[in-house]
CSV table of C-alpha atoms in Angstrom, one decimal:
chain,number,residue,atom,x,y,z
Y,93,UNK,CA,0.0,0.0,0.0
Y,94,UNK,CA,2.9,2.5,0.6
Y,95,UNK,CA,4.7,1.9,-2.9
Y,96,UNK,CA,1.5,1.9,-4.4
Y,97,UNK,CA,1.1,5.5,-2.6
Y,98,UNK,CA,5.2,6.4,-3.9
Y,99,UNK,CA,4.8,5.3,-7.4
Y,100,UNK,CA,1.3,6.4,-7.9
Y,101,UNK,CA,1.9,9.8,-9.8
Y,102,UNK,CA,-1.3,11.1,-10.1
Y,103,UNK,CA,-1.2,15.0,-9.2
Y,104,UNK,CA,-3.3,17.8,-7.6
Y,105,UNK,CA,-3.9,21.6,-8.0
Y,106,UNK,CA,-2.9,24.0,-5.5
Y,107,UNK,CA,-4.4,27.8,-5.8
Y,108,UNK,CA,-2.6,29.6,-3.3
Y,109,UNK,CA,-3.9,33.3,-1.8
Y,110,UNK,CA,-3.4,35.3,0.9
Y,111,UNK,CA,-6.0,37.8,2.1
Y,112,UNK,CA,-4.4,40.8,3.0
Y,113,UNK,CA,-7.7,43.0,5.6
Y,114,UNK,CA,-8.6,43.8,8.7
Y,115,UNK,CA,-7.3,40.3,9.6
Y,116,UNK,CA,-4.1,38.1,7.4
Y,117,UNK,CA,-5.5,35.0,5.9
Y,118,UNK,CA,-3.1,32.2,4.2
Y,119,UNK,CA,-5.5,30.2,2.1
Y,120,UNK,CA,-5.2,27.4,-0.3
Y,121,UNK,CA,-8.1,25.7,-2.7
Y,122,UNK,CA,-6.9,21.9,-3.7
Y,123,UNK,CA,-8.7,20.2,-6.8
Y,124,UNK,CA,-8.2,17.2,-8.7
Y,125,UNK,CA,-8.7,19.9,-11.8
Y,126,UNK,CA,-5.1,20.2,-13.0
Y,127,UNK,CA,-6.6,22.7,-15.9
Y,128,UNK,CA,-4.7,26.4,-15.4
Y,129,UNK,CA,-7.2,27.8,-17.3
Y,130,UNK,CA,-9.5,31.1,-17.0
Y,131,UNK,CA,-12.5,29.0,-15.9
Y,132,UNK,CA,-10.3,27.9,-12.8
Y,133,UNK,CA,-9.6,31.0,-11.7
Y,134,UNK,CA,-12.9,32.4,-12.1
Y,135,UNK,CA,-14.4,29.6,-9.6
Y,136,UNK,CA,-11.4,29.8,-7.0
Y,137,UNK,CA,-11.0,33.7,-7.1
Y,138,UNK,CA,-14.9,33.5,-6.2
Y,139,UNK,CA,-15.1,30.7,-3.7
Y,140,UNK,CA,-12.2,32.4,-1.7
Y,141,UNK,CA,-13.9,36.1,-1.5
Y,142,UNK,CA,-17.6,34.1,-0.8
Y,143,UNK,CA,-15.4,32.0,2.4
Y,144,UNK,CA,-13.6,35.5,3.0
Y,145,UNK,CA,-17.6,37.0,3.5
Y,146,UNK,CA,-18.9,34.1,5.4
Y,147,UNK,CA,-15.4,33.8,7.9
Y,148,UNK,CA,-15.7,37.5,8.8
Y,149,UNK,CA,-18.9,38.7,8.1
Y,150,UNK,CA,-17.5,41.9,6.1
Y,151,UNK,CA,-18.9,43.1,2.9
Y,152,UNK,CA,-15.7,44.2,0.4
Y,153,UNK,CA,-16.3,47.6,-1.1
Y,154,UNK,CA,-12.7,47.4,-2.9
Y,155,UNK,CA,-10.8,44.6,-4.3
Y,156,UNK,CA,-7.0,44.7,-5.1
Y,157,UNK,CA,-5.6,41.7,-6.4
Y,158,UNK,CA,-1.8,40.9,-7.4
Y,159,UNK,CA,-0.4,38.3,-9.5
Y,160,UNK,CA,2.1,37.4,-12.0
Y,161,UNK,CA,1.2,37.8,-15.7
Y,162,UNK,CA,0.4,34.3,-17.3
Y,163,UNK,CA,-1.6,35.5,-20.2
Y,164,UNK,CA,-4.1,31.9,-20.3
Y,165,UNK,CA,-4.8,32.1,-16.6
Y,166,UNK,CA,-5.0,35.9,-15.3
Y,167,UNK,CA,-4.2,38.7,-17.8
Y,168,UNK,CA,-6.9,38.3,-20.6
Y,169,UNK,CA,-9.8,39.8,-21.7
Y,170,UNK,CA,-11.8,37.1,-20.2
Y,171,UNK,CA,-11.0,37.3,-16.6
Y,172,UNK,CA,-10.9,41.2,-16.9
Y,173,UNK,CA,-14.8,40.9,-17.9
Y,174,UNK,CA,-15.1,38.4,-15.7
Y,175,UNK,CA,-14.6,40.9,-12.7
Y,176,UNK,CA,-16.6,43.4,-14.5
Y,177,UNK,CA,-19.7,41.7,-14.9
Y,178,UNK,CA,-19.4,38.8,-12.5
Y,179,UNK,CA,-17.7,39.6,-9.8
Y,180,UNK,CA,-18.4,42.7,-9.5
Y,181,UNK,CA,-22.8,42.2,-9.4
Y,182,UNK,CA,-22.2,39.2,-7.5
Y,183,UNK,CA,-20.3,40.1,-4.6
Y,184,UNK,CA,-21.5,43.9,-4.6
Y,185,UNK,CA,-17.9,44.9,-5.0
Y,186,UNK,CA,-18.1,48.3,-6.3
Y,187,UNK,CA,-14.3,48.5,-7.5
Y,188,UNK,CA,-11.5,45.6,-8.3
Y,189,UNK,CA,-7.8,46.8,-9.1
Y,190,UNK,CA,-5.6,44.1,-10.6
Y,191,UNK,CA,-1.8,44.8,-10.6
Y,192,UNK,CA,0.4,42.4,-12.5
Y,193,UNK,CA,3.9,41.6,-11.0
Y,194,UNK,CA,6.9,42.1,-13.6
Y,195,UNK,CA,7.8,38.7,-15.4
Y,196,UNK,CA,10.3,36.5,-13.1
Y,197,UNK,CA,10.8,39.2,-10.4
Y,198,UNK,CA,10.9,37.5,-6.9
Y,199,UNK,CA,8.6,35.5,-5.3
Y,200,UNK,CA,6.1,36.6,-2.6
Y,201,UNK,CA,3.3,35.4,0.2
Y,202,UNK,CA,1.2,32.7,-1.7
Y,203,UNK,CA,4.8,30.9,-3.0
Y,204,UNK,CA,5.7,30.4,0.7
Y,205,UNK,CA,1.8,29.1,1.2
Y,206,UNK,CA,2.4,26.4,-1.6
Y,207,UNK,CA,5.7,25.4,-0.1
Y,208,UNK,CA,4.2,25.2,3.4
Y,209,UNK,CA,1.4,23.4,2.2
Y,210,UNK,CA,3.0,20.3,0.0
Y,211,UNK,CA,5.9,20.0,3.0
Y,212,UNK,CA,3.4,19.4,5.6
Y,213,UNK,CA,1.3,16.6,3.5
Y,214,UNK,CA,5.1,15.0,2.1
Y,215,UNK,CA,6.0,14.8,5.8
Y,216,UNK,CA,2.7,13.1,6.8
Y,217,UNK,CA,3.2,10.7,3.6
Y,218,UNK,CA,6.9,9.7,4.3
Y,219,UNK,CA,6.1,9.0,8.2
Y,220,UNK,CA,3.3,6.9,6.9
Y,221,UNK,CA,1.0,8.6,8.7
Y,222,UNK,CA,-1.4,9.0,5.6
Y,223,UNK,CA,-2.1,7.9,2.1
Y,224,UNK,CA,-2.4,10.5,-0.9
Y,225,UNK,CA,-3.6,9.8,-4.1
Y,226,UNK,CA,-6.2,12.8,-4.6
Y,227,UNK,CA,-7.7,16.1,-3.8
Y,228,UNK,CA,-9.6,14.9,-0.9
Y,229,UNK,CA,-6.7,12.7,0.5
Y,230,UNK,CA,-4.7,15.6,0.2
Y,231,UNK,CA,-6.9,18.0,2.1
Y,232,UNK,CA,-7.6,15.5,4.8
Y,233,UNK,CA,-3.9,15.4,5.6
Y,234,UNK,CA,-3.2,18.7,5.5
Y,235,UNK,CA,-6.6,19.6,7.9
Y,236,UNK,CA,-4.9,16.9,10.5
Y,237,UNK,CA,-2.1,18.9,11.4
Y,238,UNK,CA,-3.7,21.9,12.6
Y,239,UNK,CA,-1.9,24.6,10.4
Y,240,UNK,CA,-3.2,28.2,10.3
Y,241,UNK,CA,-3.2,28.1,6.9
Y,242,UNK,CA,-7.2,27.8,5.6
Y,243,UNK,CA,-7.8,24.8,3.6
Y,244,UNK,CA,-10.4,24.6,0.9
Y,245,UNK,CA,-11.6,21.0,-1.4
Y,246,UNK,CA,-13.1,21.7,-4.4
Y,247,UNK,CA,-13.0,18.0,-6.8
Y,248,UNK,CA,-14.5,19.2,-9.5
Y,249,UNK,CA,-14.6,22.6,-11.0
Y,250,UNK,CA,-17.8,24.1,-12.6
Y,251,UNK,CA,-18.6,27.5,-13.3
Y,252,UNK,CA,-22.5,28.9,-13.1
Y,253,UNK,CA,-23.9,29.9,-16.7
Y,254,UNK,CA,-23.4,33.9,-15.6
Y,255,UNK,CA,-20.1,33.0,-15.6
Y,256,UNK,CA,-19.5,31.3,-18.8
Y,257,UNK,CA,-21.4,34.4,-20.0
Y,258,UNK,CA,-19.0,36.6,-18.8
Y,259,UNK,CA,-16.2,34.9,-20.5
Y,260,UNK,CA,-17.9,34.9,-23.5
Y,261,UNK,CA,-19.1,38.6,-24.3
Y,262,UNK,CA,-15.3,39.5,-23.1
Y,263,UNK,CA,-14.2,42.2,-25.6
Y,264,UNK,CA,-10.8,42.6,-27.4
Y,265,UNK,CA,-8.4,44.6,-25.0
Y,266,UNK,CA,-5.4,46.3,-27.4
Y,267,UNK,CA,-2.2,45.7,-26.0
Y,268,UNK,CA,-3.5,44.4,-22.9
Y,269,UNK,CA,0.2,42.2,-22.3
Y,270,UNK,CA,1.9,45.5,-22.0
Y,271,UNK,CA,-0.9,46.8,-19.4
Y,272,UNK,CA,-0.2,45.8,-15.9
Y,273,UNK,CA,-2.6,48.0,-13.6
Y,274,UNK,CA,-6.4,47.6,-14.0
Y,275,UNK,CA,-8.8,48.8,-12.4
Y,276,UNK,CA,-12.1,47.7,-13.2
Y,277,UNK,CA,-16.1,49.0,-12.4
Y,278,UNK,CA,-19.1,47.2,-13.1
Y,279,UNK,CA,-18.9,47.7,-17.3
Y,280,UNK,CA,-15.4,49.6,-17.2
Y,281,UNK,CA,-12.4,48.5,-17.3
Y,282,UNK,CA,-9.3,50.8,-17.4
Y,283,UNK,CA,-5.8,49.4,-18.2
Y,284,UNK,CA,-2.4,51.5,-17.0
Y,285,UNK,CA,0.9,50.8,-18.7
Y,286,UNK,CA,3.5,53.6,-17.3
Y,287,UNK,CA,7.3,53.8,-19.7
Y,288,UNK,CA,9.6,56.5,-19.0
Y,289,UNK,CA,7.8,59.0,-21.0
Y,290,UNK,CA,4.4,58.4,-20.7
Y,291,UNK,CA,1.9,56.9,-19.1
Y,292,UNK,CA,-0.8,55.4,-21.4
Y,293,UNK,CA,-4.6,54.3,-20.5
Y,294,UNK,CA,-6.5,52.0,-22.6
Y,295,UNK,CA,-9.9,52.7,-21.6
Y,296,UNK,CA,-12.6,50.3,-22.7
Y,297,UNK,CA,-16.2,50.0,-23.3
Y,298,UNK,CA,-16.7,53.5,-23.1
Y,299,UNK,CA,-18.9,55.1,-25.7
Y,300,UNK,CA,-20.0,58.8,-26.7
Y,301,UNK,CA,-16.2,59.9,-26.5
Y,302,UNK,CA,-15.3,61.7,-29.9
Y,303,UNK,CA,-11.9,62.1,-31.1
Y,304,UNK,CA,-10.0,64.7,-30.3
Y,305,UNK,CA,-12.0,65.4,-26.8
Y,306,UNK,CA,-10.8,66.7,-23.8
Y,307,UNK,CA,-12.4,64.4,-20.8
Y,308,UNK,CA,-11.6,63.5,-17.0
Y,309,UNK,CA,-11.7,60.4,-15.6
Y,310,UNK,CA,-11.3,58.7,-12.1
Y,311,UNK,CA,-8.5,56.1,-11.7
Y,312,UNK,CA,-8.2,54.5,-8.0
Y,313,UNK,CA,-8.7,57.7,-5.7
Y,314,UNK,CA,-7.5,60.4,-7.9
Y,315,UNK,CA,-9.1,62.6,-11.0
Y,316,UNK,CA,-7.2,62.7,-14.3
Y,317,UNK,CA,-7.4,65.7,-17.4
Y,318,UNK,CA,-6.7,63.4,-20.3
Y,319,UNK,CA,-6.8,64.4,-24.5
Y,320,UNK,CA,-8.7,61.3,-26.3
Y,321,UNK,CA,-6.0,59.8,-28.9
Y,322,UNK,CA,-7.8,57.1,-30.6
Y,323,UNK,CA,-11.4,55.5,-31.1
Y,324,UNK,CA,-11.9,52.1,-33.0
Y,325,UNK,CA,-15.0,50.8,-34.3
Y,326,UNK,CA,-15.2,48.5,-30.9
Y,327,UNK,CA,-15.7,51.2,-28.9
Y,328,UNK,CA,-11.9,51.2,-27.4
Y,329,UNK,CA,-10.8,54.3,-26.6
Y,330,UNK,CA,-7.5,55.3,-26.1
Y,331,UNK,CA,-6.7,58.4,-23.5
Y,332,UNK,CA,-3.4,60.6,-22.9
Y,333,UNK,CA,-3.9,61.8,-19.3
Y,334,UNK,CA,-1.8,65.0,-18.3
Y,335,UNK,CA,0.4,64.4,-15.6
Y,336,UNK,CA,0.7,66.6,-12.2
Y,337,UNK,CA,3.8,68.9,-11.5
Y,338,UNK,CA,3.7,70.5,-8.3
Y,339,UNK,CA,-0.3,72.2,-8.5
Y,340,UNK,CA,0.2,72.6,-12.2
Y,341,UNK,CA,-1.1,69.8,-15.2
């Protein structure tokens, strides 16, 4: 039964999180789904904030999310309206940010989580304390020991059909790999990319904004003069905001 436990190589997902509030929460969501794909992260980002709103009883006005960049799980046009029109209505969250990490740059909380997690189950395994050859097995192990860590089983991953909708009226964003701010309103979505000269909005699925406008616009906390560059026959709009110097634009 042990060697059948060391040579069995069946695997199991690990989505790792940690809730930064009032209070600190490590969390984890293990599944048999090994898919990293745009419906997994739709189901796990909204199981943790629904077990974040049950744990503490407090309703989420704002949402800021960080994560690396991988292009089929986080930073696409799907998840993006996914937020919008999902996430957004469903939770009564009235604003998400999404910041992107910079490719390969250091590591941070949820990377510890993972490691934490997989050495507490491999010690349990090689004392023979426990068997693991699935999600379940995996989360029964790990829920043994105690850790502070929260622990969530999800076997199989299924997304509602308001969800599948979302992904599927998701709208071209231009450029949107060299964006790496978002922040993102129920039907807006506003996409920062900041160089050394410039900093460039892509604003999208705004309409009645002409070419050549002058208009103002609200990113995070703060109020922004901007000229309107370019319109497209999808209703992107592309904004150059003025930039603050001292009291002067």
């Amino acid at each position: 039964e042990v060697q059948s436990a060391h040579w069995n190589q069946r695997q199991v997902s690990l989505f790792t999180a940690y809730i930064w509030a009032e209070e600190r929460f490590p969390i984890v969501i293990v599944s048999d789904d090994k898919r990293h794909t745009k419906e997994t992260v739709g189901v796990f980002l909204t199981t943790i904030i629904q077990w974040y709103t049950n744990e503490t009883g407090n309703q989420i006005t704002t949402l800021t999310i960080w994560s690396d960049g991988a292009a089929s799980q986080f930073k696409n046009k799907y998840i993006m309206n996914y937020c919008s029109t999902y996430i957004i209505p469903k939770h009564k969250i009235q604003q998400v940010n999404w910041r992107f990490f910079a490719t390969s740059h250091g590591k941070g909380p949820v990377d510890g989580i993972g490691a934490v997690v997989k050495r507490v189950v491999f010690q349990n395994v090689r004392s023979k304390a426990t068997i693991v050859q699935n999600a379940e097995q995996f989360y029964e192990s790990f829920i043994k020991h105690g850790e502070k860590t929260r622990m969530i089983l999800i076997s199989d991953v299924v997304g509602d059909s308001e969800m599948t909708k979302s992904f599927e009226t998701a709208s071209k964003i231009p450029n949107i790999q060299s964006l790496h701010d978002f922040a993102i309103l129920h039907g807006n979505i506003v996409g920062e990319a900041t160089s050394v000269n410039k900093i460039q909005y892509e604003v999208i699925s705004l309409d009645k904004v002409i070419l050549n406008d002058w208009v103002t616009a609200i990113f995070g906390d703060h109020w922004y003069v901007g000229f309107v560059e370019a319109t497209d026959e999808d209703n992107f709009v592309t904004i150059r905001f003025m930039k603050t110097i001292g009291k002067n634009w």
